[in-house]
GROMACS .gro file of C-alpha atoms in nm:
model
  478
    1UNK     CA    1 -14.931 -12.639   0.907
    2UNK     CA    2 -14.914 -12.238   0.925
    3UNK     CA    3 -14.824 -12.074   1.319
    4UNK     CA    4 -15.173 -12.019   1.514
    5UNK     CA    5 -15.313 -11.764   1.534
    6UNK     CA    6 -15.450 -11.568   1.821
    7UNK     CA    7 -15.797 -11.758   1.891
    8UNK     CA    8 -15.971 -11.372   2.017
    9UNK     CA    9 -16.351 -11.494   2.088
   10UNK     CA   10 -16.552 -11.248   2.170
   11UNK     CA   11 -16.683 -11.367   2.548
   12UNK     CA   12 -17.056 -11.315   2.545
   13UNK     CA   13 -17.207 -11.123   2.758
   14UNK     CA   14 -17.013 -10.903   2.983
   15UNK     CA   15 -16.924 -11.229   3.134
   16UNK     CA   16 -17.002 -11.094   3.537
   17UNK     CA   17 -17.034 -11.341   3.775
   18UNK     CA   18 -16.815 -11.576   3.493
   19UNK     CA   19 -16.586 -11.902   3.585
   20UNK     CA   20 -16.303 -11.966   3.361
   21UNK     CA   21 -16.518 -12.314   3.196
   22UNK     CA   22 -16.773 -12.122   3.158
   23UNK     CA   23 -16.680 -11.817   2.981
   24UNK     CA   24 -16.476 -11.998   2.657
   25UNK     CA   25 -16.717 -12.314   2.641
   26UNK     CA   26 -16.932 -11.975   2.577
   27UNK     CA   27 -16.723 -11.783   2.315
   28UNK     CA   28 -16.731 -12.137   2.147
   29UNK     CA   29 -17.120 -12.201   2.131
   30UNK     CA   30 -17.252 -12.267   1.780
   31UNK     CA   31 -17.614 -12.331   1.906
   32UNK     CA   32 -17.807 -12.475   2.179
   33UNK     CA   33 -18.042 -12.780   2.040
   34UNK     CA   34 -18.381 -12.758   2.291
   35UNK     CA   35 -18.387 -13.017   2.508
   36UNK     CA   36 -18.052 -13.186   2.374
   37UNK     CA   37 -17.640 -13.107   2.385
   38UNK     CA   38 -17.459 -12.803   2.246
   39UNK     CA   39 -17.333 -12.828   1.894
   40UNK     CA   40 -16.949 -12.711   2.060
   41UNK     CA   41 -16.696 -12.523   1.832
   42UNK     CA   42 -16.350 -12.705   1.882
   43UNK     CA   43 -15.987 -12.544   1.794
   44UNK     CA   44 -15.791 -12.808   1.752
   45UNK     CA   45 -15.845 -13.198   1.731
   46UNK     CA   46 -15.554 -13.455   1.756
   47UNK     CA   47 -15.553 -13.782   1.678
   48UNK     CA   48 -15.340 -14.114   1.727
   49UNK     CA   49 -15.296 -14.428   1.569
   50UNK     CA   50 -15.547 -14.630   1.845
   51UNK     CA   51 -15.889 -14.436   1.805
   52UNK     CA   52 -15.926 -14.276   1.453
   53UNK     CA   53 -15.959 -14.494   1.276
   54UNK     CA   54 -16.273 -14.584   1.264
   55UNK     CA   55 -16.374 -14.252   1.181
   56UNK     CA   56 -16.186 -14.177   0.920
   57UNK     CA   57 -16.365 -14.457   0.764
   58UNK     CA   58 -16.682 -14.345   0.877
   59UNK     CA   59 -16.573 -14.033   0.607
   60UNK     CA   60 -16.486 -14.265   0.348
   61UNK     CA   61 -16.770 -14.476   0.385
   62UNK     CA   62 -16.910 -14.120   0.351
   63UNK     CA   63 -16.784 -13.938   0.100
   64UNK     CA   64 -16.705 -13.655   0.314
   65UNK     CA   65 -16.400 -13.443   0.314
   66UNK     CA   66 -16.202 -13.356   0.620
   67UNK     CA   67 -16.344 -13.011   0.687
   68UNK     CA   68 -16.044 -12.772   0.876
   69UNK     CA   69 -15.747 -13.043   0.837
   70UNK     CA   70 -15.483 -12.780   0.883
   71UNK     CA   71 -15.674 -12.775   1.268
   72UNK     CA   72 -15.646 -13.158   1.234
   73UNK     CA   73 -15.264 -13.321   1.461
   74UNK     CA   74 -15.186 -13.639   1.412
   75UNK     CA   75 -14.901 -13.855   1.531
   76UNK     CA   76 -14.831 -14.244   1.636
   77UNK     CA   77 -14.807 -14.271   2.028
   78UNK     CA   78 -14.864 -14.606   2.151
   79UNK     CA   79 -14.774 -14.812   1.977
   80UNK     CA   80 -14.487 -14.739   1.901
   81UNK     CA   81 -14.139 -14.942   2.080
   82UNK     CA   82 -13.890 -14.788   2.273
   83UNK     CA   83 -13.631 -14.971   2.172
   84UNK     CA   84 -13.591 -14.857   1.901
   85UNK     CA   85 -13.783 -14.652   1.539
   86UNK     CA   86 -13.708 -14.895   1.263
   87UNK     CA   87 -14.056 -15.129   1.271
   88UNK     CA   88 -14.352 -15.226   1.468
   89UNK     CA   89 -14.257 -15.543   1.543
   90UNK     CA   90 -14.683 -15.625   1.622
   91UNK     CA   91 -14.898 -15.669   1.324
   92UNK     CA   92 -15.195 -15.494   1.501
   93UNK     CA   93 -14.989 -15.194   1.563
   94UNK     CA   94 -14.835 -15.202   1.297
   95UNK     CA   95 -15.114 -15.208   1.092
   96UNK     CA   96 -15.239 -14.936   1.317
   97UNK     CA   97 -15.019 -14.669   1.260
   98UNK     CA   98 -14.956 -14.731   0.887
   99UNK     CA   99 -15.307 -14.649   0.891
  100UNK     CA  100 -15.288 -14.291   1.051
  101UNK     CA  101 -14.993 -14.237   0.743
  102UNK     CA  102 -15.228 -14.386   0.524
  103UNK     CA  103 -15.544 -14.119   0.648
  104UNK     CA  104 -15.340 -13.857   0.673
  105UNK     CA  105 -15.177 -13.845   0.287
  106UNK     CA  106 -15.558 -13.927   0.140
  107UNK     CA  107 -15.685 -13.605   0.355
  108UNK     CA  108 -15.474 -13.408   0.420
  109UNK     CA  109 -15.335 -13.398   0.761
  110UNK     CA  110 -15.038 -13.299   0.902
  111UNK     CA  111 -14.877 -13.586   1.051
  112UNK     CA  112 -14.603 -13.645   1.245
  113UNK     CA  113 -14.450 -13.983   1.199
  114UNK     CA  114 -14.300 -14.244   1.419
  115UNK     CA  115 -13.937 -14.129   1.505
  116UNK     CA  116 -13.949 -13.815   1.281
  117UNK     CA  117 -13.824 -13.497   1.488
  118UNK     CA  118 -14.154 -13.417   1.553
  119UNK     CA  119 -14.302 -13.699   1.677
  120UNK     CA  120 -14.345 -13.792   2.028
  121UNK     CA  121 -14.647 -13.864   2.227
  122UNK     CA  122 -14.967 -13.653   2.181
  123UNK     CA  123 -15.056 -13.487   2.522
  124UNK     CA  124 -14.624 -13.395   2.485
  125UNK     CA  125 -14.613 -13.285   2.176
  126UNK     CA  126 -14.908 -13.085   2.155
  127UNK     CA  127 -14.822 -12.825   2.431
  128UNK     CA  128 -14.448 -12.851   2.386
  129UNK     CA  129 -14.532 -12.670   2.026
  130UNK     CA  130 -14.748 -12.442   2.146
  131UNK     CA  131 -15.057 -12.577   1.890
  132UNK     CA  132 -15.289 -12.522   2.138
  133UNK     CA  133 -15.336 -12.147   2.281
  134UNK     CA  134 -15.562 -12.019   2.591
  135UNK     CA  135 -15.927 -12.058   2.514
  136UNK     CA  136 -15.863 -12.281   2.250
  137UNK     CA  137 -16.185 -12.573   2.305
  138UNK     CA  138 -15.895 -12.902   2.213
  139UNK     CA  139 -16.038 -13.251   2.172
  140UNK     CA  140 -15.908 -13.625   2.073
  141UNK     CA  141 -15.957 -13.961   2.128
  142UNK     CA  142 -15.773 -14.007   2.421
  143UNK     CA  143 -15.842 -13.947   2.761
  144UNK     CA  144 -15.605 -13.803   2.863
  145UNK     CA  145 -15.728 -13.450   2.648
  146UNK     CA  146 -15.739 -13.345   2.980
  147UNK     CA  147 -15.394 -13.253   3.028
  148UNK     CA  148 -15.373 -12.954   2.733
  149UNK     CA  149 -15.616 -12.765   2.998
  150UNK     CA  150 -15.350 -12.698   3.206
  151UNK     CA  151 -15.291 -12.438   2.947
  152UNK     CA  152 -15.610 -12.284   3.038
  153UNK     CA  153 -15.794 -12.484   2.779
  154UNK     CA  154 -16.064 -12.670   2.723
  155UNK     CA  155 -15.941 -13.001   2.638
  156UNK     CA  156 -16.227 -13.325   2.682
  157UNK     CA  157 -16.189 -13.656   2.532
  158UNK     CA  158 -16.379 -13.799   2.307
  159UNK     CA  159 -16.548 -14.092   2.165
  160UNK     CA  160 -16.388 -14.239   1.756
  161UNK     CA  161 -16.831 -14.141   1.634
  162UNK     CA  162 -16.685 -13.746   1.788
  163UNK     CA  163 -16.330 -13.773   1.627
  164UNK     CA  164 -16.551 -13.833   1.227
  165UNK     CA  165 -16.863 -13.533   1.386
  166UNK     CA  166 -16.496 -13.286   1.450
  167UNK     CA  167 -16.339 -13.397   1.063
  168UNK     CA  168 -16.631 -13.411   0.932
  169UNK     CA  169 -16.797 -13.064   1.092
  170UNK     CA  170 -16.535 -12.844   1.265
  171UNK     CA  171 -16.821 -12.897   1.573
  172UNK     CA  172 -16.917 -13.173   1.838
  173UNK     CA  173 -17.231 -13.205   2.003
  174UNK     CA  174 -17.110 -13.197   2.374
  175UNK     CA  175 -17.364 -13.141   2.750
  176UNK     CA  176 -17.206 -12.872   2.887
  177UNK     CA  177 -17.104 -13.001   3.261
  178UNK     CA  178 -17.100 -12.870   3.604
  179UNK     CA  179 -16.877 -12.664   3.757
  180UNK     CA  180 -16.599 -12.767   4.009
  181UNK     CA  181 -16.295 -12.542   4.202
  182UNK     CA  182 -16.032 -12.701   4.315
  183UNK     CA  183 -15.783 -12.421   4.571
  184UNK     CA  184 -15.416 -12.584   4.715
  185UNK     CA  185 -15.318 -12.293   4.868
  186UNK     CA  186 -14.980 -12.304   5.060
  187UNK     CA  187 -14.650 -12.430   4.975
  188UNK     CA  188 -14.584 -12.737   4.850
  189UNK     CA  189 -14.359 -13.016   5.126
  190UNK     CA  190 -13.988 -13.070   5.017
  191UNK     CA  191 -14.054 -13.389   4.777
  192UNK     CA  192 -14.313 -13.319   4.669
  193UNK     CA  193 -14.460 -13.269   4.411
  194UNK     CA  194 -14.739 -13.234   4.132
  195UNK     CA  195 -14.801 -13.588   4.100
  196UNK     CA  196 -14.875 -13.584   4.468
  197UNK     CA  197 -15.099 -13.285   4.473
  198UNK     CA  198 -15.312 -13.472   4.231
  199UNK     CA  199 -15.254 -13.877   4.340
  200UNK     CA  200 -15.391 -13.659   4.718
  201UNK     CA  201 -15.697 -13.506   4.555
  202UNK     CA  202 -15.832 -13.864   4.349
  203UNK     CA  203 -15.826 -14.039   4.694
  204UNK     CA  204 -16.006 -13.696   4.903
  205UNK     CA  205 -16.223 -13.687   4.591
  206UNK     CA  206 -16.187 -14.087   4.516
  207UNK     CA  207 -16.257 -14.140   4.175
  208UNK     CA  208 -16.588 -14.059   4.055
  209UNK     CA  209 -16.543 -13.739   4.333
  210UNK     CA  210 -16.582 -13.529   4.042
  211UNK     CA  211 -16.707 -13.672   3.742
  212UNK     CA  212 -16.969 -13.516   3.530
  213UNK     CA  213 -16.776 -13.126   3.658
  214UNK     CA  214 -16.464 -12.976   3.456
  215UNK     CA  215 -16.255 -12.867   3.695
  216UNK     CA  216 -16.092 -12.612   3.792
  217UNK     CA  217 -15.783 -12.582   3.935
  218UNK     CA  218 -15.633 -12.249   4.111
  219UNK     CA  219 -15.489 -12.133   4.461
  220UNK     CA  220 -15.084 -11.981   4.517
  221UNK     CA  221 -14.983 -12.393   4.526
  222UNK     CA  222 -15.155 -12.380   4.152
  223UNK     CA  223 -14.987 -11.988   4.060
  224UNK     CA  224 -14.606 -12.142   4.209
  225UNK     CA  225 -14.639 -12.450   3.957
  226UNK     CA  226 -14.425 -12.469   3.687
  227UNK     CA  227 -14.643 -12.508   3.330
  228UNK     CA  228 -14.515 -12.926   3.372
  229UNK     CA  229 -14.595 -12.963   3.691
  230UNK     CA  230 -14.996 -12.758   3.623
  231UNK     CA  231 -14.972 -13.022   3.312
  232UNK     CA  232 -14.944 -13.343   3.568
  233UNK     CA  233 -15.227 -13.237   3.682
  234UNK     CA  234 -15.398 -13.166   3.450
  235UNK     CA  235 -15.355 -13.421   3.271
  236UNK     CA  236 -15.527 -13.680   3.596
  237UNK     CA  237 -15.804 -13.504   3.604
  238UNK     CA  238 -15.950 -13.744   3.411
  239UNK     CA  239 -15.843 -14.014   3.686
  240UNK     CA  240 -16.143 -13.864   3.969
  241UNK     CA  241 -16.406 -13.912   3.649
  242UNK     CA  242 -16.380 -13.485   3.615
  243UNK     CA  243 -16.511 -13.441   3.233
  244UNK     CA  244 -16.160 -13.131   3.201
  245UNK     CA  245 -15.936 -12.976   3.443
  246UNK     CA  246 -15.830 -12.555   3.369
  247UNK     CA  247 -15.597 -12.364   3.522
  248UNK     CA  248 -15.639 -11.994   3.444
  249UNK     CA  249 -15.305 -11.926   3.187
  250UNK     CA  250 -15.033 -11.604   3.297
  251UNK     CA  251 -14.667 -11.455   3.310
  252UNK     CA  252 -14.611 -11.919   3.339
  253UNK     CA  253 -14.818 -11.983   3.060
  254UNK     CA  254 -14.690 -11.687   2.857
  255UNK     CA  255 -14.350 -11.747   2.940
  256UNK     CA  256 -14.344 -12.171   2.858
  257UNK     CA  257 -14.532 -12.053   2.519
  258UNK     CA  258 -14.340 -11.751   2.402
  259UNK     CA  259 -14.117 -11.842   2.098
  260UNK     CA  260 -14.279 -12.228   2.036
  261UNK     CA  261 -14.295 -12.333   1.650
  262UNK     CA  262 -14.690 -12.302   1.679
  263UNK     CA  263 -14.690 -11.966   1.916
  264UNK     CA  264 -14.782 -11.642   1.759
  265UNK     CA  265 -14.491 -11.499   1.690
  266UNK     CA  266 -14.546 -11.109   1.652
  267UNK     CA  267 -14.787 -10.831   1.673
  268UNK     CA  268 -15.038 -11.162   1.705
  269UNK     CA  269 -14.895 -11.266   2.030
  270UNK     CA  270 -14.904 -10.917   2.246
  271UNK     CA  271 -15.289 -10.921   2.006
  272UNK     CA  272 -15.291 -11.286   2.180
  273UNK     CA  273 -15.154 -11.219   2.556
  274UNK     CA  274 -15.358 -10.933   2.520
  275UNK     CA  275 -15.681 -11.182   2.495
  276UNK     CA  276 -15.505 -11.461   2.745
  277UNK     CA  277 -15.481 -11.189   2.983
  278UNK     CA  278 -15.882 -11.213   3.038
  279UNK     CA  279 -15.882 -11.596   3.047
  280UNK     CA  280 -15.944 -11.640   3.445
  281UNK     CA  281 -16.234 -11.703   3.628
  282UNK     CA  282 -16.409 -11.340   3.787
  283UNK     CA  283 -16.403 -11.303   4.193
  284UNK     CA  284 -16.817 -11.306   4.152
  285UNK     CA  285 -16.762 -11.680   3.971
  286UNK     CA  286 -17.005 -11.875   4.166
  287UNK     CA  287 -16.947 -12.226   4.072
  288UNK     CA  288 -17.146 -12.569   4.129
  289UNK     CA  289 -16.849 -12.705   4.392
  290UNK     CA  290 -16.598 -12.589   4.578
  291UNK     CA  291 -16.324 -12.725   4.802
  292UNK     CA  292 -15.975 -12.623   4.914
  293UNK     CA  293 -15.712 -12.811   5.036
  294UNK     CA  294 -15.396 -12.748   5.175
  295UNK     CA  295 -15.061 -12.805   4.993
  296UNK     CA  296 -14.889 -12.850   5.372
  297UNK     CA  297 -15.114 -13.235   5.381
  298UNK     CA  298 -14.935 -13.354   5.093
  299UNK     CA  299 -14.657 -13.556   5.150
  300UNK     CA  300 -14.540 -13.743   4.827
  301UNK     CA  301 -14.804 -14.008   4.755
  302UNK     CA  302 -14.776 -14.417   4.713
  303UNK     CA  303 -15.163 -14.668   4.531
  304UNK     CA  304 -15.148 -14.972   4.738
  305UNK     CA  305 -15.459 -15.091   4.465
  306UNK     CA  306 -15.629 -15.065   4.108
  307UNK     CA  307 -15.741 -14.758   4.031
  308UNK     CA  308 -15.554 -14.439   4.093
  309UNK     CA  309 -15.738 -14.259   4.384
  310UNK     CA  310 -15.630 -14.565   4.650
  311UNK     CA  311 -15.376 -14.385   4.743
  312UNK     CA  312 -15.179 -14.313   5.101
  313UNK     CA  313 -14.895 -14.127   5.233
  314UNK     CA  314 -14.569 -14.274   5.141
  315UNK     CA  315 -14.437 -14.340   5.475
  316UNK     CA  316 -14.823 -14.403   5.574
  317UNK     CA  317 -15.000 -14.870   5.562
  318UNK     CA  318 -15.217 -14.969   5.348
  319UNK     CA  319 -15.625 -14.924   5.474
  320UNK     CA  320 -15.803 -15.182   5.747
  321UNK     CA  321 -16.121 -15.343   5.697
  322UNK     CA  322 -16.226 -15.193   5.996
  323UNK     CA  323 -16.511 -14.914   5.966
  324UNK     CA  324 -16.584 -15.056   5.613
  325UNK     CA  325 -16.917 -15.148   5.468
  326UNK     CA  326 -16.951 -15.586   5.326
  327UNK     CA  327 -16.908 -15.401   4.960
  328UNK     CA  328 -16.594 -15.183   5.102
  329UNK     CA  329 -16.443 -15.448   5.192
  330UNK     CA  330 -16.494 -15.668   4.906
  331UNK     CA  331 -16.409 -15.418   4.678
  332UNK     CA  332 -16.037 -15.359   4.906
  333UNK     CA  333 -16.029 -15.717   4.964
  334UNK     CA  334 -15.997 -15.813   4.516
  335UNK     CA  335 -15.786 -15.462   4.537
  336UNK     CA  336 -15.524 -15.618   4.770
  337UNK     CA  337 -15.531 -15.981   4.714
  338UNK     CA  338 -15.361 -15.862   4.323
  339UNK     CA  339 -15.148 -15.626   4.426
  340UNK     CA  340 -15.035 -15.861   4.704
  341UNK     CA  341 -15.080 -15.607   5.001
  342UNK     CA  342 -15.203 -15.693   5.319
  343UNK     CA  343 -15.519 -15.463   5.514
  344UNK     CA  344 -15.249 -15.200   5.756
  345UNK     CA  345 -14.972 -15.268   5.611
  346UNK     CA  346 -14.638 -15.062   5.553
  347UNK     CA  347 -14.534 -14.983   5.178
  348UNK     CA  348 -14.230 -14.869   5.219
  349UNK     CA  349 -13.937 -15.093   5.231
  350UNK     CA  350 -14.181 -15.369   4.949
  351UNK     CA  351 -13.879 -15.484   4.657
  352UNK     CA  352 -13.997 -15.354   4.378
  353UNK     CA  353 -13.891 -15.520   4.018
  354UNK     CA  354 -14.002 -15.276   3.706
  355UNK     CA  355 -13.974 -14.852   3.762
  356UNK     CA  356 -14.087 -14.670   3.502
  357UNK     CA  357 -14.028 -14.288   3.411
  358UNK     CA  358 -14.238 -14.120   3.143
  359UNK     CA  359 -14.574 -14.104   2.957
  360UNK     CA  360 -14.861 -13.810   2.975
  361UNK     CA  361 -14.884 -13.743   3.285
  362UNK     CA  362 -14.460 -13.707   3.375
  363UNK     CA  363 -14.302 -13.815   3.031
  364UNK     CA  364 -14.141 -13.423   3.057
  365UNK     CA  365 -13.770 -13.275   3.097
  366UNK     CA  366 -13.860 -13.105   3.403
  367UNK     CA  367 -13.965 -13.446   3.480
  368UNK     CA  368 -13.641 -13.580   3.374
  369UNK     CA  369 -13.440 -13.330   3.579
  370UNK     CA  370 -13.639 -13.478   3.935
  371UNK     CA  371 -13.484 -13.834   3.896
  372UNK     CA  372 -13.212 -13.748   3.733
  373UNK     CA  373 -13.110 -13.494   4.067
  374UNK     CA  374 -13.217 -13.865   4.297
  375UNK     CA  375 -13.014 -14.041   4.123
  376UNK     CA  376 -12.653 -13.839   4.037
  377UNK     CA  377 -12.361 -13.970   4.208
  378UNK     CA  378 -12.595 -14.330   4.246
  379UNK     CA  379 -12.611 -14.663   4.173
  380UNK     CA  380 -12.940 -14.847   3.959
  381UNK     CA  381 -13.065 -15.127   4.158
  382UNK     CA  382 -12.950 -15.434   4.042
  383UNK     CA  383 -13.281 -15.639   4.112
  384UNK     CA  384 -13.441 -15.289   3.911
  385UNK     CA  385 -13.550 -15.297   3.499
  386UNK     CA  386 -13.602 -14.948   3.433
  387UNK     CA  387 -13.746 -14.791   3.193
  388UNK     CA  388 -13.701 -14.391   3.118
  389UNK     CA  389 -13.849 -14.264   2.828
  390UNK     CA  390 -13.934 -13.926   2.717
  391UNK     CA  391 -14.228 -13.811   2.603
  392UNK     CA  392 -14.185 -13.651   2.235
  393UNK     CA  393 -13.813 -13.639   2.085
  394UNK     CA  394 -13.835 -13.284   2.184
  395UNK     CA  395 -13.767 -13.352   2.569
  396UNK     CA  396 -13.501 -13.641   2.481
  397UNK     CA  397 -13.249 -13.409   2.313
  398UNK     CA  398 -13.337 -13.163   2.591
  399UNK     CA  399 -13.210 -13.459   2.824
  400UNK     CA  400 -12.878 -13.476   2.594
  401UNK     CA  401 -12.817 -13.107   2.579
  402UNK     CA  402 -12.893 -13.060   2.930
  403UNK     CA  403 -12.615 -13.329   2.989
  404UNK     CA  404 -12.881 -13.597   3.156
  405UNK     CA  405 -12.818 -13.811   2.936
  406UNK     CA  406 -12.474 -13.864   3.107
  407UNK     CA  407 -12.601 -13.888   3.496
  408UNK     CA  408 -12.836 -14.158   3.404
  409UNK     CA  409 -12.612 -14.384   3.215
  410UNK     CA  410 -12.359 -14.396   3.514
  411UNK     CA  411 -12.642 -14.405   3.725
  412UNK     CA  412 -12.640 -14.736   3.528
  413UNK     CA  413 -12.973 -14.599   3.353
  414UNK     CA  414 -13.037 -14.653   2.980
  415UNK     CA  415 -13.265 -14.279   2.750
  416UNK     CA  416 -13.495 -14.474   2.573
  417UNK     CA  417 -13.664 -14.299   2.290
  418UNK     CA  418 -14.021 -14.131   2.304
  419UNK     CA  419 -14.340 -14.299   2.334
  420UNK     CA  420 -14.644 -14.394   2.532
  421UNK     CA  421 -14.435 -14.682   2.640
  422UNK     CA  422 -14.569 -14.857   2.973
  423UNK     CA  423 -14.764 -14.573   3.103
  424UNK     CA  424 -14.999 -14.898   2.856
  425UNK     CA  425 -14.934 -15.274   2.723
  426UNK     CA  426 -15.030 -15.184   2.356
  427UNK     CA  427 -14.566 -15.209   2.346
  428UNK     CA  428 -14.314 -15.450   2.389
  429UNK     CA  429 -14.286 -15.204   2.740
  430UNK     CA  430 -14.455 -15.469   2.967
  431UNK     CA  431 -14.426 -15.546   3.314
  432UNK     CA  432 -14.456 -15.942   3.324
  433UNK     CA  433 -14.736 -16.132   3.547
  434UNK     CA  434 -14.656 -16.103   3.871
  435UNK     CA  435 -14.468 -15.822   3.848
  436UNK     CA  436 -14.379 -15.499   4.039
  437UNK     CA  437 -14.355 -15.123   3.874
  438UNK     CA  438 -14.334 -14.904   3.999
  439UNK     CA  439 -14.444 -14.614   3.802
  440UNK     CA  440 -14.458 -14.241   3.704
  441UNK     CA  441 -14.766 -14.293   3.451
  442UNK     CA  442 -15.159 -14.242   3.451
  443UNK     CA  443 -15.343 -14.507   3.570
  444UNK     CA  444 -15.268 -14.861   3.858
  445UNK     CA  445 -15.523 -15.053   3.730
  446UNK     CA  446 -15.579 -15.459   3.639
  447UNK     CA  447 -15.324 -15.567   3.362
  448UNK     CA  448 -15.290 -15.158   3.247
  449UNK     CA  449 -14.910 -15.254   3.206
  450UNK     CA  450 -14.889 -15.549   3.142
  451UNK     CA  451 -15.136 -15.916   3.164
  452UNK     CA  452 -15.082 -15.941   3.566
  453UNK     CA  453 -14.837 -15.713   3.615
  454UNK     CA  454 -14.875 -15.497   3.968
  455UNK     CA  455 -14.810 -15.101   3.939
  456UNK     CA  456 -14.800 -14.828   4.257
  457UNK     CA  457 -14.792 -14.511   4.099
  458UNK     CA  458 -14.564 -14.217   4.173
  459UNK     CA  459 -14.335 -13.916   4.159
  460UNK     CA  460 -14.048 -13.868   3.984
  461UNK     CA  461 -13.866 -13.801   4.284
  462UNK     CA  462 -14.002 -14.133   4.485
  463UNK     CA  463 -13.981 -14.394   4.153
  464UNK     CA  464 -13.616 -14.239   4.161
  465UNK     CA  465 -13.582 -14.326   4.505
  466UNK     CA  466 -13.717 -14.665   4.471
  467UNK     CA  467 -13.502 -14.750   4.124
  468UNK     CA  468 -13.141 -14.693   4.324
  469UNK     CA  469 -13.223 -14.885   4.622
  470UNK     CA  470 -13.496 -15.151   4.493
  471UNK     CA  471 -13.740 -15.082   4.744
  472UNK     CA  472 -14.015 -14.896   4.738
  473UNK     CA  473 -13.871 -14.555   4.928
  474UNK     CA  474 -13.925 -14.213   5.040
  475UNK     CA  475 -13.743 -13.937   4.844
  476UNK     CA  476 -13.731 -13.719   5.168
  477UNK     CA  477 -13.418 -13.999   5.271
  478UNK     CA  478 -13.244 -14.017   4.984
   0.00000   0.00000   0.00000
């Protein structure tokens, strides 16, 4: 695969009054189907081992080749073990990983194999290699593809049949979503991270509050956020029902991408940046919906239920049944029964059994720096099992180069190998039934980290503080 050239699609019309999502979408329209979806050109398809096998089988059955194999990148991540990567003991997981490699070889697709320096979680590797660039349309058979929107791209999760469409034609049939802008204004309080911002928005919007929309994140808080923070925020867009999350590219974006492996070089870089600077919503752009939140209202967050929107400030209390409808009471009771919490309970001080740092949500170098800043000079609680899993081999090497691994080791933590790990129960890192895990991952669904496992979502700072004390702990108090 050659390095990326500038994806400088001309914007259709004068762009007046257009939002960023519309500009990129309209520039990629091949045709509009009357009374139907849009035929949209796709710049980048990511494929992993779980959702791609049937798509390749579709091509094989119809004797179709991959139309643009140089625009497809594949790697295993869901089934990859984090303790060793010589062998996958689970036969189903092993078969999926082997099938992906075989399909990539047959169809001429770039494959970053398990255990190699290029491998990692697909939504971490894509941006860090500059395979995801501003102005692109990006798809993957995974819901958290919205992550890549942080670089100023339209990035969406798609189904297996749609993966086959893109493999065969480099296009997809898609209905255009409505647009929403979420503004965050002000300076985040001490101890509050991008993960807390995302959990706060979800609690305000609910897990279905952005259904049918593509969300643009804007405001002074977002402009001051690092790329790692923006990637975390965009990653969680799907958890409030959004089709995609997007952030206008700026100097922070350009600085992050410059010099990375597949970024444009030389004159191509200058040409690309000149185009990327045009990728922003017009001052008079009109969104279908717009909301604004104040950064100072956002404290470190934790979840108490079985969806990411069921969250509270870490020093708050679990909601009570007061004022809820009968259906809402039943739903809350079901969540609390599973989590073994009580209405009105304060969760600070509740014993945790497992701590997980990682996932495509919080498996980047900034997350490990934050975790290390809390645990430095302290010791992990003996009662806690901790899994610290980088999102890629590059992140792991950065951890070693910066000496973070030594800080973690002295505090009693083990640095594991890149993997989706305990984000989901598809590899050996499963939380046992009934045990409570405090996790930087993206979902706390019933059984998400293992059958019967209970999950509290939190930021790297909160997980680090809890790993030291052995109980849910406000990082501002460490």
